[in-house]
XYZ file of C-alpha atoms in Angstrom:
484
model
C 89.238 72.310 103.797
C 87.501 68.954 103.834
C 89.183 65.556 103.958
C 86.572 62.876 103.269
C 89.247 60.198 103.578
C 89.577 61.043 107.284
C 86.178 62.547 108.036
C 83.736 60.290 106.150
C 81.959 59.456 109.397
C 81.227 63.159 109.917
C 79.795 63.801 106.467
C 76.263 64.773 105.490
C 74.439 65.356 102.204
C 71.140 67.214 101.905
C 69.004 68.861 99.240
C 67.314 71.658 101.208
C 65.571 73.292 98.248
C 65.105 73.569 94.530
C 65.120 76.720 92.412
C 63.860 77.522 88.932
C 65.820 79.607 86.458
C 64.773 80.252 82.848
C 62.316 77.394 83.018
C 64.892 74.919 84.324
C 64.732 73.344 87.790
C 67.932 73.123 89.787
C 68.288 71.140 93.012
C 70.570 72.750 95.606
C 72.799 70.118 97.205
C 74.428 70.986 100.521
C 77.578 68.990 101.285
C 79.117 69.015 104.752
C 82.360 67.315 105.747
C 83.118 68.075 109.402
C 83.169 71.895 109.613
C 83.455 72.504 105.861
C 80.306 73.113 103.802
C 79.558 73.963 100.192
C 76.617 74.095 97.806
C 76.200 72.469 94.391
C 73.337 73.020 91.948
C 72.323 70.160 89.654
C 69.465 69.438 87.279
C 67.646 66.099 87.266
C 69.400 65.461 83.961
C 72.746 65.642 85.804
C 71.521 63.089 88.352
C 70.458 60.802 85.546
C 73.861 61.036 83.835
C 75.604 60.356 87.152
C 73.479 57.289 87.744
C 74.190 55.923 84.259
C 77.936 56.220 84.845
C 77.743 54.587 88.258
C 75.663 51.723 86.846
C 78.180 51.252 84.040
C 81.394 51.657 86.061
C 80.469 50.305 89.509
C 77.362 48.234 88.775
C 75.068 49.877 91.332
C 71.338 49.277 90.982
C 69.773 51.466 88.316
C 66.576 51.656 90.368
C 68.189 53.734 93.116
C 67.454 56.935 91.192
C 63.806 58.108 91.112
C 62.427 57.667 87.590
C 61.910 60.324 84.948
C 58.558 61.978 84.388
C 57.691 63.653 81.115
C 54.272 65.118 81.934
C 53.688 67.198 85.053
C 57.344 67.478 85.989
C 56.914 71.182 86.825
C 54.210 70.599 89.396
C 55.345 71.923 92.848
C 54.069 68.829 94.616
C 55.963 66.573 92.244
C 59.136 68.699 92.511
C 59.053 68.547 96.300
C 58.594 64.773 96.188
C 61.473 64.460 93.707
C 63.689 66.659 95.923
C 63.151 64.283 98.835
C 63.833 61.220 96.705
C 66.996 62.721 95.199
C 68.239 63.539 98.694
C 67.584 59.937 99.734
C 69.403 58.756 96.595
C 72.535 60.767 97.410
C 72.547 59.646 101.021
C 72.333 56.001 99.956
C 75.287 56.558 97.633
C 77.322 58.113 100.455
C 76.606 55.091 102.649
C 77.581 52.753 99.829
C 80.822 54.705 99.196
C 81.524 55.554 102.833
C 85.258 54.796 102.559
C 86.022 56.418 99.236
C 84.126 58.187 96.462
C 84.399 57.202 92.807
C 85.687 60.095 90.697
C 82.392 60.575 88.894
C 80.537 61.072 92.196
C 83.306 63.254 93.648
C 83.108 65.557 90.627
C 79.310 65.603 90.706
C 79.417 66.799 94.338
C 82.444 69.052 93.647
C 84.721 67.311 96.138
C 87.471 68.010 93.610
C 87.100 71.725 94.433
C 87.059 71.584 98.227
C 88.495 68.236 99.391
C 92.211 67.599 99.835
C 92.400 64.190 98.135
C 90.142 64.910 95.177
C 91.505 68.403 94.514
C 95.002 66.927 94.384
C 93.792 64.246 91.996
C 92.823 67.037 89.593
C 96.283 68.571 89.974
C 97.970 65.190 89.468
C 96.000 64.646 86.261
C 96.928 68.138 85.025
C 100.626 67.693 85.768
C 100.976 64.229 84.235
C 99.196 65.408 81.074
C 100.627 68.930 80.750
C 103.485 69.134 83.260
C 106.279 69.212 80.698
C 104.608 72.021 78.750
C 103.960 74.008 81.943
C 107.612 73.690 82.964
C 109.124 74.217 79.523
C 109.229 78.010 79.737
C 110.080 79.538 83.117
C 109.314 76.679 85.503
C 106.681 78.898 87.074
C 103.198 77.974 88.294
C 100.304 79.820 89.879
C 98.626 77.990 92.785
C 95.596 79.034 94.791
C 95.859 79.098 98.579
C 93.545 76.092 98.665
C 95.843 74.077 96.409
C 98.961 74.907 98.436
C 97.087 74.083 101.644
C 95.996 70.736 100.164
C 99.590 69.850 99.234
C 100.812 70.818 102.687
C 98.107 68.798 104.469
C 98.480 65.784 102.179
C 102.114 65.434 103.244
C 100.854 64.798 106.778
C 98.278 62.167 105.783
C 98.805 58.414 105.593
C 98.434 56.918 102.133
C 94.753 56.709 101.144
C 93.325 53.397 99.901
C 94.989 52.347 96.666
C 92.002 52.856 94.383
C 91.637 56.457 95.564
C 95.056 57.257 94.155
C 94.657 54.828 91.218
C 98.449 54.371 91.126
C 98.309 56.223 87.803
C 97.300 59.652 86.604
C 95.755 60.601 89.975
C 98.809 59.654 92.055
C 100.023 62.352 94.457
C 103.608 61.656 93.432
C 102.951 63.549 90.173
C 102.129 66.662 92.205
C 105.267 66.335 94.318
C 107.442 65.753 91.260
C 106.059 68.884 89.600
C 106.475 70.991 92.751
C 110.112 70.003 93.223
C 110.900 71.131 89.656
C 109.382 74.590 90.096
C 111.657 77.618 90.326
C 109.004 80.354 90.619
C 105.958 79.935 92.864
C 102.972 82.301 92.791
C 100.250 81.958 95.464
C 96.960 83.900 95.479
C 93.704 83.533 97.468
C 91.939 82.055 94.431
C 92.643 81.490 90.758
C 90.747 82.951 87.773
C 89.748 85.997 89.823
C 91.943 89.098 90.047
C 89.936 90.899 92.744
C 92.818 90.264 95.162
C 94.933 92.712 93.137
C 92.859 95.699 94.265
C 90.878 94.509 97.284
C 92.567 93.792 100.620
C 89.391 92.043 101.779
C 89.568 89.348 99.081
C 91.128 86.963 101.603
C 87.989 87.213 103.767
C 85.632 86.146 100.969
C 84.646 82.441 101.025
C 85.976 80.339 98.164
C 83.300 79.503 95.593
C 80.106 78.277 97.264
C 81.946 76.997 100.349
C 82.576 78.438 103.797
C 86.362 78.141 103.347
C 88.115 81.484 104.017
C 91.532 81.886 102.288
C 92.946 83.918 105.195
C 92.442 80.977 107.554
C 94.406 78.474 105.452
C 97.818 77.961 107.058
C 100.412 75.807 105.317
C 104.081 75.031 104.847
C 106.011 75.290 101.577
C 108.314 72.311 102.054
C 107.091 70.647 98.855
C 108.584 73.570 96.863
C 112.128 73.228 98.133
C 113.852 74.220 94.859
C 112.125 77.514 94.096
C 114.228 80.683 93.900
C 111.298 83.137 93.631
C 108.210 83.309 95.856
C 105.283 85.566 94.875
C 102.582 86.016 97.512
C 99.444 88.019 96.726
C 96.817 89.261 99.226
C 97.454 86.439 101.700
C 98.927 87.183 105.151
C 102.583 86.034 105.233
C 101.850 84.498 108.632
C 99.858 81.831 106.808
C 103.222 80.205 106.083
C 103.908 77.944 109.056
C 107.246 76.543 107.896
C 109.531 77.959 105.251
C 112.810 76.638 106.626
C 113.700 74.425 103.654
C 113.470 77.413 101.288
C 115.730 79.804 103.172
C 119.081 78.494 101.838
C 118.070 78.843 98.167
C 115.390 81.553 97.871
C 116.617 84.614 95.944
C 113.508 86.771 95.555
C 110.362 87.352 97.624
C 107.356 89.347 96.412
C 104.473 90.139 98.768
C 101.714 92.303 97.275
C 98.355 93.707 98.318
C 98.323 92.523 101.906
C 97.625 94.303 105.193
C 101.216 93.668 106.278
C 102.519 96.600 108.344
C 106.036 95.399 109.127
C 108.743 93.629 107.130
C 109.338 91.115 109.919
C 105.890 89.670 109.184
C 107.464 88.386 105.970
C 111.073 87.624 106.843
C 110.097 86.007 110.160
C 106.756 84.671 108.930
C 107.208 81.231 110.503
C 108.502 82.563 113.828
C 105.621 82.808 116.299
C 107.724 85.013 118.582
C 108.848 87.437 115.867
C 108.001 90.509 117.944
C 110.488 89.439 120.640
C 113.364 88.522 118.325
C 116.389 90.807 118.511
C 118.438 90.634 115.324
C 122.153 91.285 115.458
C 123.798 93.331 112.736
C 125.680 91.156 110.224
C 129.446 91.190 110.469
C 131.666 91.640 107.414
C 132.343 87.908 107.534
C 128.591 87.171 107.515
C 128.150 89.306 104.431
C 131.217 88.010 102.603
C 130.559 84.346 103.333
C 126.754 84.530 103.213
C 126.748 82.871 106.616
C 123.971 82.640 109.179
C 123.034 85.696 111.224
C 122.306 85.060 114.860
C 119.135 86.181 116.579
C 118.264 86.521 120.237
C 116.814 83.026 120.115
C 120.138 81.632 118.909
C 118.596 80.142 115.772
C 119.582 80.742 112.174
C 116.967 83.101 110.758
C 118.648 84.803 107.821
C 118.109 84.447 104.092
C 121.651 84.121 102.715
C 120.818 84.354 98.989
C 117.943 86.857 98.885
C 118.915 89.655 96.474
C 115.472 91.176 95.800
C 112.456 92.002 97.977
C 109.297 93.465 96.485
C 106.691 94.530 99.049
C 104.617 96.894 96.901
C 100.971 97.576 97.662
C 100.956 96.783 101.388
C 100.481 98.844 104.550
C 104.103 99.067 105.703
C 104.726 101.911 108.137
C 108.400 101.278 108.852
C 111.508 99.464 107.676
C 112.264 97.417 110.773
C 115.516 95.729 111.767
C 114.522 92.419 110.180
C 115.993 93.689 106.876
C 119.343 92.761 108.399
C 118.386 89.159 107.689
C 118.979 89.752 103.951
C 122.607 91.006 103.858
C 122.965 90.238 100.124
C 119.968 92.400 99.158
C 120.445 94.417 95.954
C 116.891 95.515 95.113
C 114.230 96.677 97.569
C 110.796 97.713 96.257
C 108.495 99.347 98.818
C 106.165 101.141 96.433
C 102.637 102.067 97.531
C 102.919 101.704 101.296
C 102.666 104.145 104.224
C 106.314 104.891 104.886
C 107.345 108.322 106.170
C 111.065 107.722 106.501
C 113.750 105.058 106.058
C 115.893 103.257 108.620
C 117.911 100.059 109.154
C 119.286 100.094 105.587
C 122.868 100.895 106.555
C 123.496 97.164 107.114
C 122.778 96.397 103.450
C 126.051 97.260 101.691
C 124.980 95.649 98.399
C 121.723 97.609 98.081
C 121.700 99.297 94.660
C 118.029 99.858 93.807
C 115.440 101.325 96.178
C 111.851 102.085 95.143
C 109.837 104.204 97.569
C 107.238 105.680 95.220
C 103.670 106.328 96.407
C 104.435 106.684 100.101
C 104.184 109.507 102.657
C 107.805 110.703 102.689
C 108.175 114.458 103.253
C 111.899 114.745 104.026
C 115.129 112.883 103.302
C 117.603 114.180 105.841
C 121.106 112.639 105.684
C 120.020 109.670 103.620
C 123.621 109.054 102.604
C 124.134 107.535 106.053
C 121.622 104.811 105.135
C 122.164 104.502 101.385
C 125.863 104.825 100.752
C 126.115 102.641 97.621
C 122.719 103.261 96.024
C 122.576 103.440 92.203
C 118.818 103.850 91.549
C 116.335 105.686 93.787
C 112.621 106.128 93.038
C 110.797 108.669 95.225
C 107.917 109.469 92.865
C 104.534 110.475 94.306
C 105.635 111.448 97.781
C 105.503 114.783 99.634
C 109.043 116.073 99.219
C 109.649 119.822 99.047
C 113.408 119.658 99.531
C 116.007 117.114 98.367
C 118.929 118.531 100.313
C 119.364 115.185 102.068
C 120.280 113.473 98.779
C 123.294 115.606 97.916
C 125.832 113.090 99.281
C 124.518 109.994 97.464
C 127.638 110.003 95.344
C 127.003 106.662 93.603
C 123.482 107.592 92.447
C 122.901 107.179 88.698
C 119.087 107.208 88.367
C 116.734 109.397 90.397
C 112.949 109.727 90.088
C 111.416 112.655 91.982
C 108.294 113.030 89.830
C 104.973 114.110 91.361
C 106.327 115.619 94.565
C 106.028 119.182 95.920
C 109.334 120.672 94.715
C 108.852 124.323 93.739
C 112.257 126.005 93.668
C 114.714 125.353 90.824
C 117.543 125.898 93.316
C 116.641 122.510 94.852
C 118.163 120.966 91.725
C 121.600 122.129 92.931
C 121.398 119.476 95.651
C 121.393 116.702 93.050
C 123.277 118.386 90.203
C 126.424 117.923 92.281
C 126.111 114.125 92.153
C 128.976 113.066 89.863
C 127.400 109.887 88.414
C 123.801 111.024 87.959
C 122.512 110.294 84.447
C 118.701 110.182 84.559
C 116.390 112.513 86.479
C 112.592 112.766 86.584
C 110.962 115.932 87.929
C 107.714 115.992 85.978
C 104.589 116.513 88.068
C 106.266 118.916 90.510
C 105.277 122.615 90.711
C 108.796 123.277 89.438
C 107.932 121.638 86.097
C 105.362 124.344 85.266
C 107.788 127.306 85.186
C 108.874 128.918 81.914
C 111.863 127.191 80.268
C 111.687 124.489 82.953
C 113.880 121.988 81.138
C 116.587 124.501 80.248
C 116.607 125.919 83.761
C 117.052 122.465 85.288
C 119.719 121.380 82.796
C 121.586 124.624 83.426
C 122.219 123.534 87.010
C 124.322 120.648 85.665
C 126.624 123.108 83.813
C 129.148 121.179 81.661
C 127.233 117.895 82.190
C 123.898 119.224 80.870
C 124.169 117.276 77.595
C 124.682 114.010 79.509
C 121.502 114.252 81.586
C 118.291 112.461 80.595
C 115.556 114.699 82.056
C 112.014 113.269 82.184
C 113.030 110.442 79.814
C 114.561 112.780 77.193
C 117.942 114.317 76.633
C 118.033 118.052 76.075
C 117.450 119.374 72.560
C 119.997 121.677 70.909
C 117.796 124.658 71.697
C 117.345 123.605 75.341
C 121.074 122.997 75.756
C 121.963 126.366 74.189
C 119.579 128.115 76.569
C 120.937 126.036 79.466
C 124.486 127.078 78.571
C 123.551 130.765 78.761
C 121.617 130.291 82.020
C 124.531 128.345 83.463
C 126.980 131.147 82.672
C 124.668 133.710 84.246
C 124.254 131.554 87.321
C 128.005 131.060 87.715
C 128.539 134.810 87.322
C 125.887 135.500 89.944
C 127.483 133.088 92.405
C 130.923 134.597 91.809
C 129.684 138.121 92.509
C 127.815 136.916 95.569
C 130.938 135.282 96.991
C 132.947 138.498 96.498
C 130.521 140.620 98.455
């Protein structure tokens, strides 16, 4: 991202070409500030309006701009001559304003889209004019990666000259004041473009007409020290260089649609040696007092108030030991990843809701050893044929097994024995296509059949009557079998 305030001596303006579209001539302006470049297209009319404003506001010479021409203004020779003169005009302006750009010129050259100072001026203006309305509902705001990067970098800059900030509606203090009042922060590669929701490569696409790549923008979140929810879309968690000030208060983290393969990339995002960190299991005192959990480095790395993690739509292949850093976790959403099994969840005694839908899980052997206190489990759209490993999840109330590979109705016996189970989803399994499927399943719950919500519906009177008969037959069959 550019910073004209610091890099004005390494700035260049050129108009390499002009293009015609629908009978209108546009001049392509190439702006370069150090290593950052972007393109802007303007008509001569735009140049004329810019010049009028500069003459009025700053009293530059009106003769700097090449004059209008009514007749013959489409002639290639004339257009090439005008291109050269307009380029000279812009370069003279940049020399004249070599320390700071007036807002009208910054907007004309789109510095307010790609430069730290001028982009933040736009944010300051927005927050002083609409900040109260934006915060009146949920105290939530959606920032682009470029905006968060600009805030992070601006904190490291000395104060710009006074008339850049204007000590009024463009003052950076308005941005900081707004950020410190936020409770929910959402960060995406860009705004007004939802391609990041379905395309992992969105972070590799340059922003607008610039050469700025979202994936390469690394920042800290220290300006947002009061947020309790962080939502991160498509951006690598490692882009966060410092999140230390948020750890004591953050309650929920959402990371979606990234190429993240391991949970430690999120929970240890600002630790450059995350692969070498050994995390000790939390003691009962750690969990009860929400105290710090020690790591092999001896530093405090845990998140004492995190109660929900949502990592849906990533490329996770395992649940690594870094989950021990969130001992108060109650909800864990790992939907749409590449998990084949679960591990390291035994150290989360408060975990009540686990979503593992749309993964690659084909067995669930002895899951009660990992999920002793679980209330809600979602295993939809996996590859399960047997659910024998769930039969000891005695606290389970809600279970979703839809769209798996369960064929045999006898598999239901493994979950019908769960004393607190109330809702069950089996639709989308081969089992669901058999005759009297609902009655056959409900029959396995015997006296509790009327209490079970199967595939979002309780049994009808007819289904329950049939289930009662099937249950009696099944009990009789089991009794005879045991006597043989």
